[in-house]
PDB file of C-alpha atoms and ligand atoms in Angstrom:
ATOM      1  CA  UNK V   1      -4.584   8.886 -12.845  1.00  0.00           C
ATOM      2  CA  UNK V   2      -0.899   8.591 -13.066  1.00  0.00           C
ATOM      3  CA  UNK V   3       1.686  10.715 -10.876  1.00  0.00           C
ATOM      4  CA  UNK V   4       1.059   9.690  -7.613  1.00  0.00           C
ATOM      5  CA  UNK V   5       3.431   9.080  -4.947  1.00  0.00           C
ATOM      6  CA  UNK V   6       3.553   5.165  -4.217  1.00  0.00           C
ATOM      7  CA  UNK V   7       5.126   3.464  -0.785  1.00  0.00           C
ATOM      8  CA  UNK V   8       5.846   0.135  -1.602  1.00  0.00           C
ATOM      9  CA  UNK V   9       6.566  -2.257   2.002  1.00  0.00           C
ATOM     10  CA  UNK V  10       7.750  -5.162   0.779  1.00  0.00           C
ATOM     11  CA  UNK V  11      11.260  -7.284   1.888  1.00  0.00           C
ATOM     12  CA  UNK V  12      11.495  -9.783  -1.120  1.00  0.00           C
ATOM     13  CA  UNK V  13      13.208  -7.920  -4.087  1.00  0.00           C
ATOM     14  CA  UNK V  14      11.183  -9.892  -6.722  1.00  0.00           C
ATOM     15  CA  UNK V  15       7.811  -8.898  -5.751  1.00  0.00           C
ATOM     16  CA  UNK V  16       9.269  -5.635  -5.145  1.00  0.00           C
ATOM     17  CA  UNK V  17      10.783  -5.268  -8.447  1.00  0.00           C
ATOM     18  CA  UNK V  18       7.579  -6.094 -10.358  1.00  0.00           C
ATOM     19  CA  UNK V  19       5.385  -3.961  -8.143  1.00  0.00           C
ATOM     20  CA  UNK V  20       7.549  -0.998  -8.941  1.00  0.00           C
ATOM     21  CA  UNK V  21       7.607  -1.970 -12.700  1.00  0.00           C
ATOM     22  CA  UNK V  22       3.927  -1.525 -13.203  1.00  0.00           C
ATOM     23  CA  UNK V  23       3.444   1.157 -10.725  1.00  0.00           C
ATOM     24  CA  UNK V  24       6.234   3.164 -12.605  1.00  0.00           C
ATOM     25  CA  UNK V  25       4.945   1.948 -16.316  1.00  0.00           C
ATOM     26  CA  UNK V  26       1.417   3.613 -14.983  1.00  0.00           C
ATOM     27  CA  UNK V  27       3.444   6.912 -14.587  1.00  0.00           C
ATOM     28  CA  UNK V  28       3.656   6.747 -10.806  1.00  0.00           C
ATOM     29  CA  UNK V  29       6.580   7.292  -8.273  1.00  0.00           C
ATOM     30  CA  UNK V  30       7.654   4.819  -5.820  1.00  0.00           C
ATOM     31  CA  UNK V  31       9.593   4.427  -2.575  1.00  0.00           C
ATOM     32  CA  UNK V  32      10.511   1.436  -0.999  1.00  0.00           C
ATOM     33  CA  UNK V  33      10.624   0.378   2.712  1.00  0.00           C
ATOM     34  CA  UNK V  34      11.330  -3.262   3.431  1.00  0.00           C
ATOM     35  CA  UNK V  35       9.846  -3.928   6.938  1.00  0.00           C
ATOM     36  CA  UNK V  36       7.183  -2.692   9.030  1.00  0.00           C
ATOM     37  CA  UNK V  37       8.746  -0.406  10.924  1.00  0.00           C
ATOM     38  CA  UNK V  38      10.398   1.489   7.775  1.00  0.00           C
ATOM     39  CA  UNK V  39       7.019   1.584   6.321  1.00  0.00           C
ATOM     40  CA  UNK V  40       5.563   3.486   9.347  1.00  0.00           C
ATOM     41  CA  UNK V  41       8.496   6.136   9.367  1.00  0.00           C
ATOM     42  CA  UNK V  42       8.843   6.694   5.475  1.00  0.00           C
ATOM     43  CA  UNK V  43       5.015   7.436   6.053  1.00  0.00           C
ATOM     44  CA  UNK V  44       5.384   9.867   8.239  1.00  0.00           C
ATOM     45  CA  UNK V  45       8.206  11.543   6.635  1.00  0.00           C
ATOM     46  CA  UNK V  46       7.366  11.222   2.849  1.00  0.00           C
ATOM     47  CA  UNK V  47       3.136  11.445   2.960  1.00  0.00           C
ATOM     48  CA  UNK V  48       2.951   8.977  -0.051  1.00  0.00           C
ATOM     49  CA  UNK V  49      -0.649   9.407  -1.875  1.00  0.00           C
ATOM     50  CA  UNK V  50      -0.444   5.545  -1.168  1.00  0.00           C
ATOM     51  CA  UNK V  51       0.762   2.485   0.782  1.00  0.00           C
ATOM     52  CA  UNK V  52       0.983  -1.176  -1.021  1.00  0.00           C
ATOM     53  CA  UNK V  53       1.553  -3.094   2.248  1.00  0.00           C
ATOM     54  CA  UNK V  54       2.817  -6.416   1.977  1.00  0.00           C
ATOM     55  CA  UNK V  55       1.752  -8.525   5.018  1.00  0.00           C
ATOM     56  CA  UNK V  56       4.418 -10.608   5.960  1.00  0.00           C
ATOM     57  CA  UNK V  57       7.546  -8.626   6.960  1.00  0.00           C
ATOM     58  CA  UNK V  58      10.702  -8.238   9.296  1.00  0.00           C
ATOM     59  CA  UNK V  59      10.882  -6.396  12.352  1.00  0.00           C
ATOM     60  CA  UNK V  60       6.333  -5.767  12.567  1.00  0.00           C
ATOM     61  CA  UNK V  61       4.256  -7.392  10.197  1.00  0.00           C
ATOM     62  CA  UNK V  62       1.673  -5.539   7.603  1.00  0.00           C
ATOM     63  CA  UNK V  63      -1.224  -6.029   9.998  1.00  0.00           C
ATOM     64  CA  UNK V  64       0.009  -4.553  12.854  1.00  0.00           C
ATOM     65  CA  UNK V  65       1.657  -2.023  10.852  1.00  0.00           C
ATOM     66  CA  UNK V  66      -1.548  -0.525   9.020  1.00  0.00           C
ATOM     67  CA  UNK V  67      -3.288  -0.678  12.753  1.00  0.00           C
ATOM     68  CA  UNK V  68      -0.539   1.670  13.521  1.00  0.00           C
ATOM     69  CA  UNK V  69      -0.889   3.705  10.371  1.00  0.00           C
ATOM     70  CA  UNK V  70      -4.244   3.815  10.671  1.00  0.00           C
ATOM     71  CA  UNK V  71      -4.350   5.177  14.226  1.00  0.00           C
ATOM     72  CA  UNK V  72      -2.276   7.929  13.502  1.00  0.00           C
ATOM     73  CA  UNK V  73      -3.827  11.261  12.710  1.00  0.00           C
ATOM     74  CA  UNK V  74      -0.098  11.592  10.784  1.00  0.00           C
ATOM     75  CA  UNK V  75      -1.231   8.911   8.454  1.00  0.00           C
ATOM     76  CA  UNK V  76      -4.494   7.677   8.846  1.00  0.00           C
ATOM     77  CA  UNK V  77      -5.712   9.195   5.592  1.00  0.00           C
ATOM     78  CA  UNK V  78      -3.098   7.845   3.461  1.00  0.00           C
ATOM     79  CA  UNK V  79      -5.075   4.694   1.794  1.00  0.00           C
ATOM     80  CA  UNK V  80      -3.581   0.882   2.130  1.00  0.00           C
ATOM     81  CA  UNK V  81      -3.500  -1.857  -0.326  1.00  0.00           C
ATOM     82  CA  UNK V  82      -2.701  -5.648   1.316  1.00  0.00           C
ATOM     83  CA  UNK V  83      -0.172  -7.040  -1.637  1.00  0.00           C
ATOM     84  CA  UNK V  84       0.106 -10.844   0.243  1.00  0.00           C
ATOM     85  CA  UNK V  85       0.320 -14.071  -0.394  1.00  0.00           C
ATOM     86  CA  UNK V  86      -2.105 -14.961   2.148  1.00  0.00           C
ATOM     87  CA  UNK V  87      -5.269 -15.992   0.404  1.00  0.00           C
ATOM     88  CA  UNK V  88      -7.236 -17.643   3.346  1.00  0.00           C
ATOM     89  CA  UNK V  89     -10.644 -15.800   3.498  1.00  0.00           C
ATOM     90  CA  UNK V  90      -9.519 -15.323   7.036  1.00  0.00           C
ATOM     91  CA  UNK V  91      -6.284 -13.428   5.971  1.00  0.00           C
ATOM     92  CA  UNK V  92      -8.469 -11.089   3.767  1.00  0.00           C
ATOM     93  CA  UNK V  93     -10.935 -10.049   6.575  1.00  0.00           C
ATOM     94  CA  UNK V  94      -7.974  -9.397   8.891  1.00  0.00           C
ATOM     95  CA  UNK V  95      -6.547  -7.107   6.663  1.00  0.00           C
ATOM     96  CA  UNK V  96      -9.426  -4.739   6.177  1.00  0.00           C
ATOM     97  CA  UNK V  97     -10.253  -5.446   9.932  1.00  0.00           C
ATOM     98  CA  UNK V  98      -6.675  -3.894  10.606  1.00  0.00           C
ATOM     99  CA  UNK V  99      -7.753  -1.445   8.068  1.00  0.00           C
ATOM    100  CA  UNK V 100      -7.048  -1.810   4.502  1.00  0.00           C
ATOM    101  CA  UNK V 101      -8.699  -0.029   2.184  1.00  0.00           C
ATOM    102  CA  UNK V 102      -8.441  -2.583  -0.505  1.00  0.00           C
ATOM    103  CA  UNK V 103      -6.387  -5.932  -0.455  1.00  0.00           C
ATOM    104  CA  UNK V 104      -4.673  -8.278  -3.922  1.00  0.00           C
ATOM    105  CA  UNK V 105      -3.102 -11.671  -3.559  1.00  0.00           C
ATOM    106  CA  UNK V 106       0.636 -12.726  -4.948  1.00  0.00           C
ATOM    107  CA  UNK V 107       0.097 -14.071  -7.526  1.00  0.00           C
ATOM    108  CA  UNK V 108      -0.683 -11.007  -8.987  1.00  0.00           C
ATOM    109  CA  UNK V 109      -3.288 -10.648 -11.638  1.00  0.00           C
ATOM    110  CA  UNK V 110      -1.622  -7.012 -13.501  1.00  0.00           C
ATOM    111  CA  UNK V 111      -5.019  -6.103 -14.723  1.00  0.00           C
ATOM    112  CA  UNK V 112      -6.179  -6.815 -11.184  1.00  0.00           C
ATOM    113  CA  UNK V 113      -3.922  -4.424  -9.779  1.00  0.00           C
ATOM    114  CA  UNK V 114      -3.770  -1.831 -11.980  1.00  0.00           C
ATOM    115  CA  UNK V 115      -7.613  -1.140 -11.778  1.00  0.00           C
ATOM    116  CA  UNK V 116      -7.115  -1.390  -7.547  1.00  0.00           C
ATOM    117  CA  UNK V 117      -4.511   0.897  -8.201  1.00  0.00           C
ATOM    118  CA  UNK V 118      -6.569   3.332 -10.411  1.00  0.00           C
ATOM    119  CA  UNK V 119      -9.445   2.967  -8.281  1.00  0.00           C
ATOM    120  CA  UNK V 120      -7.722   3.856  -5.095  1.00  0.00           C
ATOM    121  CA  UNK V 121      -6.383   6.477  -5.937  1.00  0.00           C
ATOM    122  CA  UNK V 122      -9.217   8.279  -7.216  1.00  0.00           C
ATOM    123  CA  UNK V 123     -11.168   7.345  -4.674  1.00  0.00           C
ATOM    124  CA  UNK V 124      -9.353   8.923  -1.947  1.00  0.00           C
ATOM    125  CA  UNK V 125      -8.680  12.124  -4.694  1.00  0.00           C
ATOM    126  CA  UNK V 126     -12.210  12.448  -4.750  1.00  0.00           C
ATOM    127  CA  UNK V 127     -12.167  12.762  -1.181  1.00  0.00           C
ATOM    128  CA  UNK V 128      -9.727  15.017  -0.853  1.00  0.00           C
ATOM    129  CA  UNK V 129     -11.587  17.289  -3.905  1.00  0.00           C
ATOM    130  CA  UNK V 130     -14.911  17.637  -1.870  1.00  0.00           C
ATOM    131  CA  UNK V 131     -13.099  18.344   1.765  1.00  0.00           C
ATOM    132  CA  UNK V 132     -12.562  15.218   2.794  1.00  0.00           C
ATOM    133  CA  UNK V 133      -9.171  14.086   4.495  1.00  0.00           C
ATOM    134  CA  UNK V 134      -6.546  15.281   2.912  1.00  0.00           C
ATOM    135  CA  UNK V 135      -3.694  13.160   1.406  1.00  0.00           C
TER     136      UNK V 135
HETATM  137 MN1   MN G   1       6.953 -10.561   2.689  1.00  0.00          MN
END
């Protein structure tokens, strides 16, 4: 799809870094917010097509973050990606229960997340083509 306006919450530089290197490779913009709590305001400012949440972060962590998101008519359409290092079954079924709309474990496979990527997107484009929530 290409051109789309990527938020990227994530606090360690490496992951960020490589996360913006593919997203920018695939033609897309990013942002960056390193904790919870900057996630939730650059949402609100910047209205970014989409949210790559890591789930471990400073200040509120990616779960209770995307709850927030989520219950916000602001930014409750925007979708969510989990990017986390938490690979317990139990971890993945939180994070859609807190609702993500798609979720990818560190270590990251790049085919893996550029099809997410792809597929999110034009999902929730599709949506927003036949009336559905806008973006
Ligand atoms: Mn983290």
């Amino acid at each position: 799809m290409g051109n789309a306006r990527v938020l990227i919450v994530e606090d360690n530089i490496d992951n960020y870094e490589l996360v913006r290197f593919l997203l920018e490779r695939a033609g897309h913009t990013t942002m960056w917010a390193r904790s919870g709590k900057e996630g939730i305001d650059m949402a609100k400012t910047d209205h970014p097509d989409l949210i790559l949440m890591d789930l471990s972060l400073p200040e509120m962590d990616g779960w209770t973050a995307t709850e927030r998101l989520k219950s916000d008519p602001l930014t409750k359409q925007i979708p969510v990606v989990a990017l986390t290092a938490h690979t317990l079954p139990g971890d993945r079924k939180r994070a859609l229960e807190a609702g993500c709309d798609g979720y990818l474990s560190k270590p990251m496979n790049i085919a893996l997340f550029n099809e997410t990527i792809e597929e999110t997107l034009e999902k929730f484009s599709k949506n927003r083509k036949t009336g559905g929530p806008r973006l």
